[in-house]
Coordinates of C-alpha atoms in Angstrom, one line a residue:
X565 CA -145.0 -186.5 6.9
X566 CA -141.9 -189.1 6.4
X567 CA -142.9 -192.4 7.4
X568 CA -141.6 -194.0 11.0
X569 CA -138.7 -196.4 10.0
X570 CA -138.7 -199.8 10.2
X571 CA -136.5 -202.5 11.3
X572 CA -136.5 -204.8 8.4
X573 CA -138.0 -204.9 4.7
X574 CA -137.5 -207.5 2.0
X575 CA -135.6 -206.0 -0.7
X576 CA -136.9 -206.1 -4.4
X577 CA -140.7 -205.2 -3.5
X578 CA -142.5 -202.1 -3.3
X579 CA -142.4 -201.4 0.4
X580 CA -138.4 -201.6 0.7
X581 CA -138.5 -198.8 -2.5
X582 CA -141.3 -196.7 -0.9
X583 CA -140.8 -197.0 3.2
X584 CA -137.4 -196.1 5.1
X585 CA -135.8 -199.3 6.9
X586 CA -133.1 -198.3 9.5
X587 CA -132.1 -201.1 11.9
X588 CA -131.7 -200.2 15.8
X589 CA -128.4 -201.8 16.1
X590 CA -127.0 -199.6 13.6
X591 CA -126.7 -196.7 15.8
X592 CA -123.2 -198.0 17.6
X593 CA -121.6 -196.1 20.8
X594 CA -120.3 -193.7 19.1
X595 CA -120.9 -193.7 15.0
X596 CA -123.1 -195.4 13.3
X597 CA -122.6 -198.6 11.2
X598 CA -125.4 -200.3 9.1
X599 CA -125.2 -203.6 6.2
X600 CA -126.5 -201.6 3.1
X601 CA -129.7 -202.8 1.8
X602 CA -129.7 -205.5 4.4
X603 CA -130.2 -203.3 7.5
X604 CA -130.4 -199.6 6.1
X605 CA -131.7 -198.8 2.5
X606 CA -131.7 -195.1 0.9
X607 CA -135.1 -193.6 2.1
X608 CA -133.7 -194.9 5.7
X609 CA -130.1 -193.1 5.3
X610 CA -132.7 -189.9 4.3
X611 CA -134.5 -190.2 7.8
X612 CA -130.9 -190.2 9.6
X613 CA -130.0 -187.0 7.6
X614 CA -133.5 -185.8 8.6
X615 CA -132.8 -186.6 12.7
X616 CA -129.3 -185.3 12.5
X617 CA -130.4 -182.3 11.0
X618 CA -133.2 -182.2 14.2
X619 CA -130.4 -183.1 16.9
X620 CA -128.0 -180.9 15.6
X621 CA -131.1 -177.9 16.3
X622 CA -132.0 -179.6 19.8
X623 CA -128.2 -179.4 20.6
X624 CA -128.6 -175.7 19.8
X625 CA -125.6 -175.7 16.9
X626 CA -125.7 -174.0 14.2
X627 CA -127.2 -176.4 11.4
X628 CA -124.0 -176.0 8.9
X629 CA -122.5 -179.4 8.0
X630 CA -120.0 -180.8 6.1
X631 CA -120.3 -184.2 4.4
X632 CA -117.8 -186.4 2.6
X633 CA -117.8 -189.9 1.1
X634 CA -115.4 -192.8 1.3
X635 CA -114.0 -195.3 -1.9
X636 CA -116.7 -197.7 -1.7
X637 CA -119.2 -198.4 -4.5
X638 CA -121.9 -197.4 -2.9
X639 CA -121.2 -194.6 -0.5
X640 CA -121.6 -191.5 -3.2
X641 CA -125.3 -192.5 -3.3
X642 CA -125.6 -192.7 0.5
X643 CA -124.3 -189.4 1.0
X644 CA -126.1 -187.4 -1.4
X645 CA -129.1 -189.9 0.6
X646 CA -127.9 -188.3 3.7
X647 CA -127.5 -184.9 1.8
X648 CA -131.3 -184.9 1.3
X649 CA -132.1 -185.6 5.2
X650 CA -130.2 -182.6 6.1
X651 CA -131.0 -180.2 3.5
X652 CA -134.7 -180.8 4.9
X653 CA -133.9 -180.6 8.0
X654 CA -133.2 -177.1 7.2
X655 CA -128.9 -177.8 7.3
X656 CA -126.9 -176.2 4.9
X657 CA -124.8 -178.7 3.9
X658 CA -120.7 -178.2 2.6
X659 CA -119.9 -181.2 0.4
X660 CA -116.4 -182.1 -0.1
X661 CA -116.6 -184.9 -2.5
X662 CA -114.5 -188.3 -2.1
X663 CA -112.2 -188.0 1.2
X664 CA -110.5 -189.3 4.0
X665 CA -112.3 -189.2 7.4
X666 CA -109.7 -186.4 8.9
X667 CA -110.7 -184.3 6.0
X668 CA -114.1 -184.0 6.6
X669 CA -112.7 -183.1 10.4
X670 CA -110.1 -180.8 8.8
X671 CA -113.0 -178.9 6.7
X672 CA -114.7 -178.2 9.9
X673 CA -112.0 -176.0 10.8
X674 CA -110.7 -175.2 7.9
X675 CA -114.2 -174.2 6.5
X676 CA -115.4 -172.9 10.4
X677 CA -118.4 -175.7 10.1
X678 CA -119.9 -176.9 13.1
X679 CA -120.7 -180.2 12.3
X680 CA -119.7 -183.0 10.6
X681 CA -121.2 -186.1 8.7
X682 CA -118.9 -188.6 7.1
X683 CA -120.2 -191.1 5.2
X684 CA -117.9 -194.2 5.5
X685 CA -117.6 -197.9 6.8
X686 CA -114.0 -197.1 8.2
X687 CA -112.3 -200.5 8.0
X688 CA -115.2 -202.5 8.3
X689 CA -115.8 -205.1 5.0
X690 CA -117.5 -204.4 1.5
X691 CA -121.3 -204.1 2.5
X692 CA -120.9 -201.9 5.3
X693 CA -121.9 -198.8 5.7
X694 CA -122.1 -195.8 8.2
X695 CA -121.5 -192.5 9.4
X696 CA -118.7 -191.0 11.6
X697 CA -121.0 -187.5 13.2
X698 CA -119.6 -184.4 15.0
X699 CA -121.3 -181.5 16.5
X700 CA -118.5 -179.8 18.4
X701 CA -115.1 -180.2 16.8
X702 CA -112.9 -181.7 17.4
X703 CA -114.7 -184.2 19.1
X704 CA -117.4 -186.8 17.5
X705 CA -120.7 -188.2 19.3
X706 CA -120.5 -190.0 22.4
X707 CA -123.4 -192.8 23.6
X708 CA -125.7 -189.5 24.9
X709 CA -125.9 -187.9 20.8
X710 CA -126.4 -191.1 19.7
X711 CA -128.9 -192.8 21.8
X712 CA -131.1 -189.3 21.1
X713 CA -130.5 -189.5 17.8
X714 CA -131.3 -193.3 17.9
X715 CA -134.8 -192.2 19.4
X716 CA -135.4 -189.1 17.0
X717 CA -134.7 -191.5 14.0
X718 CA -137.0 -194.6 15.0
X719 CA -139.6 -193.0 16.5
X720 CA -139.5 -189.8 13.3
X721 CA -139.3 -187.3 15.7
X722 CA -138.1 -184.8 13.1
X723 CA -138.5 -181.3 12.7
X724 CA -138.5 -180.4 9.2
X725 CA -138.1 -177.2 7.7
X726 CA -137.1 -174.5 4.7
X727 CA -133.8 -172.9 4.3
X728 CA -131.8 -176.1 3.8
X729 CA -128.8 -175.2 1.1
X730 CA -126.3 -177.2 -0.8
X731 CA -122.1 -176.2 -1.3
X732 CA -119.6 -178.3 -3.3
X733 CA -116.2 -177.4 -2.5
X734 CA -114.1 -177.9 -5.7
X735 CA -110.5 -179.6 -5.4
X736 CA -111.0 -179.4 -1.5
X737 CA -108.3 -182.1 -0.8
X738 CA -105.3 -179.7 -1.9
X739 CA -106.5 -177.6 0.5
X740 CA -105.9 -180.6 3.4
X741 CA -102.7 -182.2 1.3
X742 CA -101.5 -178.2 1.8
X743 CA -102.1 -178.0 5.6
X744 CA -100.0 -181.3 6.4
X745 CA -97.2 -180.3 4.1
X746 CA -97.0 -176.6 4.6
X747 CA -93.7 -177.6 7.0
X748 CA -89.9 -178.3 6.5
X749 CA -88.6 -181.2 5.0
X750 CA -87.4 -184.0 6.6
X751 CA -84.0 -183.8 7.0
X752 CA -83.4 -187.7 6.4
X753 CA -83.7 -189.1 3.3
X754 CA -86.3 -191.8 4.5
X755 CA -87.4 -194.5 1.6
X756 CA -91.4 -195.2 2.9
X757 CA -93.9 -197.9 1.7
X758 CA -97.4 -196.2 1.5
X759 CA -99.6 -199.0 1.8
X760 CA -103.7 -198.3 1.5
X761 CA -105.2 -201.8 0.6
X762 CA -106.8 -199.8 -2.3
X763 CA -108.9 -197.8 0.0
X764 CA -109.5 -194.3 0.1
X765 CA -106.0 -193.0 1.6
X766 CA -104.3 -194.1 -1.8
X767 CA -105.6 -191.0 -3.4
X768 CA -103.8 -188.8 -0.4
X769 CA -101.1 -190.5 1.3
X770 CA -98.3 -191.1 -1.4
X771 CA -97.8 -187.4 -2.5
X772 CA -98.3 -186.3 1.2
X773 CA -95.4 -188.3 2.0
X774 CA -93.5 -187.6 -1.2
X775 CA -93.9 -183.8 -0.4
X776 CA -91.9 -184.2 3.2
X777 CA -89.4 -185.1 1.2
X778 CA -90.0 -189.1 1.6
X779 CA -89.3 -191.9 -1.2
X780 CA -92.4 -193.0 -1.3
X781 CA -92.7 -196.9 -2.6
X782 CA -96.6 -197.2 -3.3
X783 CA -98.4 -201.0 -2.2
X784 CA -102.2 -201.0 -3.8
X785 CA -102.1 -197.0 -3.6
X786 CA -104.7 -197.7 -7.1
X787 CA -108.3 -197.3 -5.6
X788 CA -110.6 -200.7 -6.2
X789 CA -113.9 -200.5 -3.7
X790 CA -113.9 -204.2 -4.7
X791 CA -110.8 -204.6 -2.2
X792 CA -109.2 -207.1 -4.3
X793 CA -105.9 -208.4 -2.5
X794 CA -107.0 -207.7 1.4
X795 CA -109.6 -205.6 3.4
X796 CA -107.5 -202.1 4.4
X797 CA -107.3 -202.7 7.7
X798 CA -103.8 -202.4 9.6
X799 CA -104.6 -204.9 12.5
X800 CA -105.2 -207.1 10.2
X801 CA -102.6 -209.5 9.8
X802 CA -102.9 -210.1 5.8
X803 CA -102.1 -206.0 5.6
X804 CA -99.3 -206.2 8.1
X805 CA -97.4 -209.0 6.0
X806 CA -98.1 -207.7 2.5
X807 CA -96.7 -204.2 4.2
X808 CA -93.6 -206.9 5.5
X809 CA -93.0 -208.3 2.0
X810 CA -92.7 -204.7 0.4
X811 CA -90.2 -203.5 3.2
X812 CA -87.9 -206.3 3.0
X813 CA -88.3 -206.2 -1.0
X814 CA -87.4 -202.7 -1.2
X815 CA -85.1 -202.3 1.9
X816 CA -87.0 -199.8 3.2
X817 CA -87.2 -197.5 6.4
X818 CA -90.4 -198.6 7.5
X819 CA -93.9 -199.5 5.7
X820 CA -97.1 -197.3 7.0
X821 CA -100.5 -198.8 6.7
X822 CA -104.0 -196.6 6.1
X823 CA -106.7 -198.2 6.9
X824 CA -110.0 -197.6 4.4
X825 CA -110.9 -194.0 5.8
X826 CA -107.5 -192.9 6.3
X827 CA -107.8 -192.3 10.1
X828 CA -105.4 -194.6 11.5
X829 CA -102.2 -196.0 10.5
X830 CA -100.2 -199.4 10.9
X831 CA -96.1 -199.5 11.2
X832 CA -93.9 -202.5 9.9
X833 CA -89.9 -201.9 10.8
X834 CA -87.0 -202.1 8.6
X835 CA -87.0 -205.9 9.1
X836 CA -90.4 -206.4 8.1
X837 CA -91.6 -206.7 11.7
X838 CA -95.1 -205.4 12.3
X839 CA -95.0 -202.9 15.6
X840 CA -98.8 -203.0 16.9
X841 CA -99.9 -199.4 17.2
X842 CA -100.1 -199.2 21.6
X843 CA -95.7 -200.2 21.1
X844 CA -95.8 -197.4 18.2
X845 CA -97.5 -195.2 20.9
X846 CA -94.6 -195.7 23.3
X847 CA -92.2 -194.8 20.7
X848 CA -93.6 -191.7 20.1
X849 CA -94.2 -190.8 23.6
X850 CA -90.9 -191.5 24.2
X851 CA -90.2 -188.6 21.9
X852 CA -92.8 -186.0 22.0
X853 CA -92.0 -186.0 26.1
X854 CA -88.4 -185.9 24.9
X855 CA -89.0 -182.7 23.9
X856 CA -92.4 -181.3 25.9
X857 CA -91.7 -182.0 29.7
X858 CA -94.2 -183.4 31.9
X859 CA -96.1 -184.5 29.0
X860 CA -99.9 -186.1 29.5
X861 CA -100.9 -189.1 27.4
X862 CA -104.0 -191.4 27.6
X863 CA -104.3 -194.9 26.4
X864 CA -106.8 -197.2 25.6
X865 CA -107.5 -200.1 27.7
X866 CA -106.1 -202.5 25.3
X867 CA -103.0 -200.9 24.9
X868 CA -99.5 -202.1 26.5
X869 CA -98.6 -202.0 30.2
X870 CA -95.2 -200.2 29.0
X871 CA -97.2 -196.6 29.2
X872 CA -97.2 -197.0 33.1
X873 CA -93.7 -198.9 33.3
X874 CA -91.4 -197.8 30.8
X875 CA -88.6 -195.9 32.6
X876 CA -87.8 -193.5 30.3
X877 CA -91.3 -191.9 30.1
X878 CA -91.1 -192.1 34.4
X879 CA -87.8 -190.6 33.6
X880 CA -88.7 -187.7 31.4
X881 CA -91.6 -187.1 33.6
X882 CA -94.3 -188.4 31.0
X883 CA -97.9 -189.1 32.7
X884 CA -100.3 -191.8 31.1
X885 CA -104.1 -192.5 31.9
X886 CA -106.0 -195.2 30.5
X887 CA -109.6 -194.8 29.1
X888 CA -112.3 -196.2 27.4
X889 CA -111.6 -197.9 23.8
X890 CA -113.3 -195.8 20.6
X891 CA -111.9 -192.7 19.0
X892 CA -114.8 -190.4 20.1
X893 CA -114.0 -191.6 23.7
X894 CA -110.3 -191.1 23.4
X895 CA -110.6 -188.2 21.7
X896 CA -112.6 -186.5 24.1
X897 CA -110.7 -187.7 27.2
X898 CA -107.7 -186.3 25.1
X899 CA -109.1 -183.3 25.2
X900 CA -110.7 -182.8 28.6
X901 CA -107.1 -183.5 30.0
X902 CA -105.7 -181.3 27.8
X903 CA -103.2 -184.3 26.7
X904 CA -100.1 -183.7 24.3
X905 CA -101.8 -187.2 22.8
X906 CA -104.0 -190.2 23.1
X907 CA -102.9 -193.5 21.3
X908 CA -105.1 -196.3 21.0
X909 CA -104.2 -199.8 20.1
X910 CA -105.9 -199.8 17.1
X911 CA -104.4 -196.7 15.7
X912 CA -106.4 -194.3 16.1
X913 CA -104.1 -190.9 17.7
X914 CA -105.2 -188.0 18.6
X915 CA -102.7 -185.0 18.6
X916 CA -103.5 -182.2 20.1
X917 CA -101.1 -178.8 19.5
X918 CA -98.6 -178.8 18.5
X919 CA -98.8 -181.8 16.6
X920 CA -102.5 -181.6 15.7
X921 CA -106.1 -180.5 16.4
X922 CA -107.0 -183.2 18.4
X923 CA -108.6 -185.2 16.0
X924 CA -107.7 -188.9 14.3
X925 CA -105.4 -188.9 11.3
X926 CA -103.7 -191.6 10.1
X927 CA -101.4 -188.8 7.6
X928 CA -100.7 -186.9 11.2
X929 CA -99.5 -189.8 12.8
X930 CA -97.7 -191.4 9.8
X931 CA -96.1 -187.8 9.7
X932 CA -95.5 -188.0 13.3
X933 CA -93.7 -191.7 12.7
X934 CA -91.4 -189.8 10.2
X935 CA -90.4 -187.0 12.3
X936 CA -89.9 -189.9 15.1
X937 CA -87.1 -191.3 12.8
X938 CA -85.9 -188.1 11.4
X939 CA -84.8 -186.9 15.4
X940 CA -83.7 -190.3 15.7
X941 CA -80.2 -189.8 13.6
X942 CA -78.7 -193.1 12.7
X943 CA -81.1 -195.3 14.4
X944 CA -83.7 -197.1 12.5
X945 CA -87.2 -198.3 13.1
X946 CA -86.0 -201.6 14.8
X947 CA -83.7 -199.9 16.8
X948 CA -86.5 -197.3 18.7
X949 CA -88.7 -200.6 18.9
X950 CA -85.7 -202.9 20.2
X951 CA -85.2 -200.0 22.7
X952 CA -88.1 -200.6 24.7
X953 CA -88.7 -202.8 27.3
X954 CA -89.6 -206.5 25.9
X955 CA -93.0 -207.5 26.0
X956 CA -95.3 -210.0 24.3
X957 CA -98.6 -208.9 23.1
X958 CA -101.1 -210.6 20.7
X959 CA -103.0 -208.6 17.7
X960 CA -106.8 -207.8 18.3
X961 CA -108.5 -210.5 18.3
X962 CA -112.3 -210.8 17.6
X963 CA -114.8 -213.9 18.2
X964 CA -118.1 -213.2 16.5
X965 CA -120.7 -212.3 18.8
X966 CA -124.0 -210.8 18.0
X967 CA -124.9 -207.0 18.7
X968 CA -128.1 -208.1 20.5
X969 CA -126.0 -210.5 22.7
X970 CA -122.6 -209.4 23.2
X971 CA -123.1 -206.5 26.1
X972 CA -125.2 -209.3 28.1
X973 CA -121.7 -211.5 27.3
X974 CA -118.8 -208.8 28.7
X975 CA -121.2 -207.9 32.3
X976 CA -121.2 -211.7 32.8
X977 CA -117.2 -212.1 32.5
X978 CA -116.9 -208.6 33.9
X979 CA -118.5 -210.5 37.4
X980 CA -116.7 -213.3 36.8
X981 CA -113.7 -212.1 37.4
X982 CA -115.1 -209.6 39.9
X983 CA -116.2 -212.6 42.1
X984 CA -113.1 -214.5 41.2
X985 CA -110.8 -211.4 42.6
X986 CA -113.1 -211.1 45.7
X987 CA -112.6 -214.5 47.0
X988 CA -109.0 -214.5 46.3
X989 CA -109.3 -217.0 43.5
X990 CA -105.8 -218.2 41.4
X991 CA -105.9 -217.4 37.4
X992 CA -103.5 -219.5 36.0
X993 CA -101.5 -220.2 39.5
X994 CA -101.6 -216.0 40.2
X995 CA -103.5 -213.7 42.1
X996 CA -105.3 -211.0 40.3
X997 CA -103.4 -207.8 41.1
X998 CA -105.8 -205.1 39.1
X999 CA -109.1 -204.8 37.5
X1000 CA -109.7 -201.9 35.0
X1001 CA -113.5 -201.7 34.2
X1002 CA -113.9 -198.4 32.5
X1003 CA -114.4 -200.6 29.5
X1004 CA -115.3 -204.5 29.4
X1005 CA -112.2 -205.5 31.8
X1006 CA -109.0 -205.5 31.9
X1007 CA -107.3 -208.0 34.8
X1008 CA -103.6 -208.2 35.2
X1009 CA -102.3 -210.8 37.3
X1010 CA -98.6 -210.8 40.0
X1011 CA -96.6 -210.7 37.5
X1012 CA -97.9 -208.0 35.1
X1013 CA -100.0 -210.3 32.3
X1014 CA -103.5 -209.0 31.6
X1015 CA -105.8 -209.9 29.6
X1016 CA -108.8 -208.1 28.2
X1017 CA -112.7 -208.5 27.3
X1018 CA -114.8 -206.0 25.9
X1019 CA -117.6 -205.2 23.1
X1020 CA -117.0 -204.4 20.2
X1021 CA -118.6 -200.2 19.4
X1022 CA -118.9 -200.8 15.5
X1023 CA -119.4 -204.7 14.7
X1024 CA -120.4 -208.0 16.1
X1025 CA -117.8 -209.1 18.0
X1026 CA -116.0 -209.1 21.3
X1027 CA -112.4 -207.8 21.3
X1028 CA -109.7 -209.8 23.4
X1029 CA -106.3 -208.3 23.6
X1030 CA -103.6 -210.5 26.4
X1031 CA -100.0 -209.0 26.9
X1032 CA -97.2 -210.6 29.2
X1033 CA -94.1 -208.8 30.4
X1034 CA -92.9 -212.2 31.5
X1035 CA -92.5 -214.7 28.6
X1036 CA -94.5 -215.6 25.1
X1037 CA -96.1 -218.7 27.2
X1038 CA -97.6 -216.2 29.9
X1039 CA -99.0 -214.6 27.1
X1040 CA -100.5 -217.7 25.7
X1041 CA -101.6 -218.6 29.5
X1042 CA -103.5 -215.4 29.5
X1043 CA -105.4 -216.0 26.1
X1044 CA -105.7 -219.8 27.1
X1045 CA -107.8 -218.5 30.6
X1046 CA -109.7 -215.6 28.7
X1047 CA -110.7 -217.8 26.4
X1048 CA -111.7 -220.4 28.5
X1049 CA -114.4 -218.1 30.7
X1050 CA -115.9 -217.2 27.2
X1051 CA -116.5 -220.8 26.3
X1052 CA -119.1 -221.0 28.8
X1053 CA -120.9 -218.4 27.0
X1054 CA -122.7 -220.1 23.5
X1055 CA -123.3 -216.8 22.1
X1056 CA -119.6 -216.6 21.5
X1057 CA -118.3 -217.6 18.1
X1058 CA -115.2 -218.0 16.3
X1059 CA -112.6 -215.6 16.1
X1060 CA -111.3 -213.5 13.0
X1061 CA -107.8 -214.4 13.9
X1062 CA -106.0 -216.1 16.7
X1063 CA -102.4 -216.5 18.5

């Protein structure tokens, strides 16, 4: 018998070395996030092997896995942690060392694997830990898997057994680095910063890049799990300027940021401007449904109004549906509609063929950004953003609220402004034209500024994204109003960057 979990254990005693401690918050909407040694320690990463290996069997899927590990100092031991769950779950268990998230996804196809276990934090800080899980590729778990495999975990519902096994795949990232590059050239000499905030993509992305025939000018490509100059996150501001400073520096074509598990990617122009992924997503939009007619996109809820109003998607026929933020939902809407792509603001894209697989990878969409520029002749990076439609958007923005709280937080504003709509109230001297609730909400006012309020899936926060078509000053209106309704709410802390 393994011993029921529990939530907490003081560390540097003899029950946090001998007992499991897995925290219930851990298990997130759609992956699952823990503080190491703090809210998960080894023997509780061992029981979430042992309840993947049982869901993966409940699920009826054959229990074949592959596992990888992100740059951190730490996550090698919680992997072959995880490992151990599995293999006695009965899983036989394909190992591909050190990798990028999409690599682990790749393997699954690449390998024909079921299932899929990566052991990473994503972008989240030093001390994090987690696990991105699949059990039907291309697509990862959704809030059904995990809130069973939630229960199977806490309450040690597992169903051990023999016949558990153990692969190491040798030099398995040429095998990836080959997929992406087995393709022409580009046809443009295009001189690229590779920017990786010493995360895990520095190992990948540079010679990816250099073998399309990019000049590729490296920016903390070195891997340091301490994360010395800034956490490897491109919506984070301190990225997108360092990625600035190295464009202007080097005059180059544009500057492409990986975030610390390689599955998304952030864009800074020719001038050094940052382009937040949703404007990045109407650029390429603008060009896949150049050359697929009648293409079908979907978008996040916190990504730009343009999707619905730019006229040359209306005008090339380009349909867009918005969805629910988190790269397991986008990527399964992406693939129930059978969408050329999904782009979420954060930068997470999902290609589906004949671009990609339909899962997240930040080398896909950085190769995607290159093509972009490649059909674009003459015209530079500044020029395909100046060519859209003017609107001003704010980053991501995230006040601290706890996982325990914040839900209870987002249905109080969501009725706010449901009872605010309903007796025909003015926000900010407007009416409310729209409501999108799929997700937190989303309300746009007469003359096209919205503002939005959800949960955070992987952290402690709320997430508040404001855009305005009109003017900067609407924009600051909107943030000025959102922020003001989550003032009446204590729970609600300071944010980890402001307009």
């Amino acid at each position: 018998m393994f011993p029921k979990p529990k939530p907490s254990l003081l560390p540097n005693t003899y029950a946090f070395e001998s007992e499991p401690m897995v925290k219930a918050t851990g298990f997130r909407e759609y992956d699952a996030r823990w503080l190491f040694n703090k809210e998960i320690n080894l023997m509780g990463v061992q029981a979430l092997g042992m309840g993947l290996g049982a869901l993966i069997a409940e699920l009826g899927v054959k229990q074949e896995i592959v596992t990888g590990h992100d740059f951190r100092g730490y996550s090698a031991s919680i992997k072959y942690a995880l490992i151990s769950g599995l293999m006695a779950a009965g899983c036989k268990v394909h190992d591909i060392g050190l990798a990028v998230t999409p690599m682990a996804y790749f393997a699954q196809f690449d390998l024909d694997v079921p299932c899929v276990a990566m052991v990473t934090a994503s972008h989240n800080d030093n001390g994090w830990t987690g696990v991105k899980m699949g059990a039907n590729r291309p697509l990862t778990f959704g809030p059904d898997e995990m809130s069973r495999l939630k229960e199977i975990v806490l309450n040690a519902e597992f169903n051990n057994k023999a016949g558990g096994a153990y692969v190491f795949h040798e030099n398995f990232p040429a095998r990836y680095i080959a997929d992406l590059t087995n393709r022409p050239k580009l046809r443009r000499r295009l001189k690229v910063v590779a920017a990786c905030g010493n995360g895990t993509a520095g190992a990948f992305a540079p010679q990816v890049l250099e073998k399309i025939g990019c000049e590729v000018i490296p920016l903390d490509t070195e891997l340091d799990h301490t994360f010395p100059k800034y956490n490897p996150n491109p919506e984070d501001m301190e990225m997108l300027h360092a990625i600035r400073d190295a464009v202007l520096a080097n005059k180059a074509d544009v500057g492409l940021g990986f975030d610390g598990d390689g599955d998304r990617c952030g864009v800074v122009d020719n001038t050094g401007e940052e382009i937040f992924a949703d404007k990045v997503g109407v650029m390429l939009a603008r060009d896949m449904s150049a050359i697929h007619k009648g293409a079908q996109f979907v978008v996040d809820v916190k990504s730009t109004g343009l999707f619905l109003t730019d006229p040359v998607l209306s005008k090339q026929g380009a349909k867009t549906s918005y969805w629910k933020t988190g790269h397991s939902y986008m990527k399964r809407r992406t693939n129930e509609l059978g969408a050329l792509a999904g782009f979420e603001k954060s930068g997470h894209f999902f290609f589906n063929k004949p671009f990609g697989r339909g899962y997240d990878d930040g080398l896909v969409s950085a190769l995607a950004v290159c093509d972009m520029l490649d059909r674009a002749g003459n015209k530079s990076m500044a020029d395909l953003k100046d060519a859209l439609p003017k609107t001003w958007s704010s980053p991501t923005m995230s006040p601290h609220c706890a996982d325990e709280m914040k839900y209870n937080v987002v249905d109080a504003v969501v009725k706010h402004f449901e009872a605010a709509q309903k007796k025909g109230e003015m926000i900010g001297g407007q009416a409310i034209r729209d409501l999108v609730t799929v997700n937190g909400v989303r309300v746009t006012v007469e003359d096209g500024s919205w503002g939005l309020v959800r949960a955070s899936s992987n952290k402690p926060e709320l997430v508040v994204v404001v855009e305005s078509p009109v003017s900067e000053k609407r924009m600051r209106d909107m943030f000025e109003m959102v922020d003001g309704v989550l003032r009446g709410h204590p729970e609600v802390g300071e944010y980890n960057q402001k307009i």
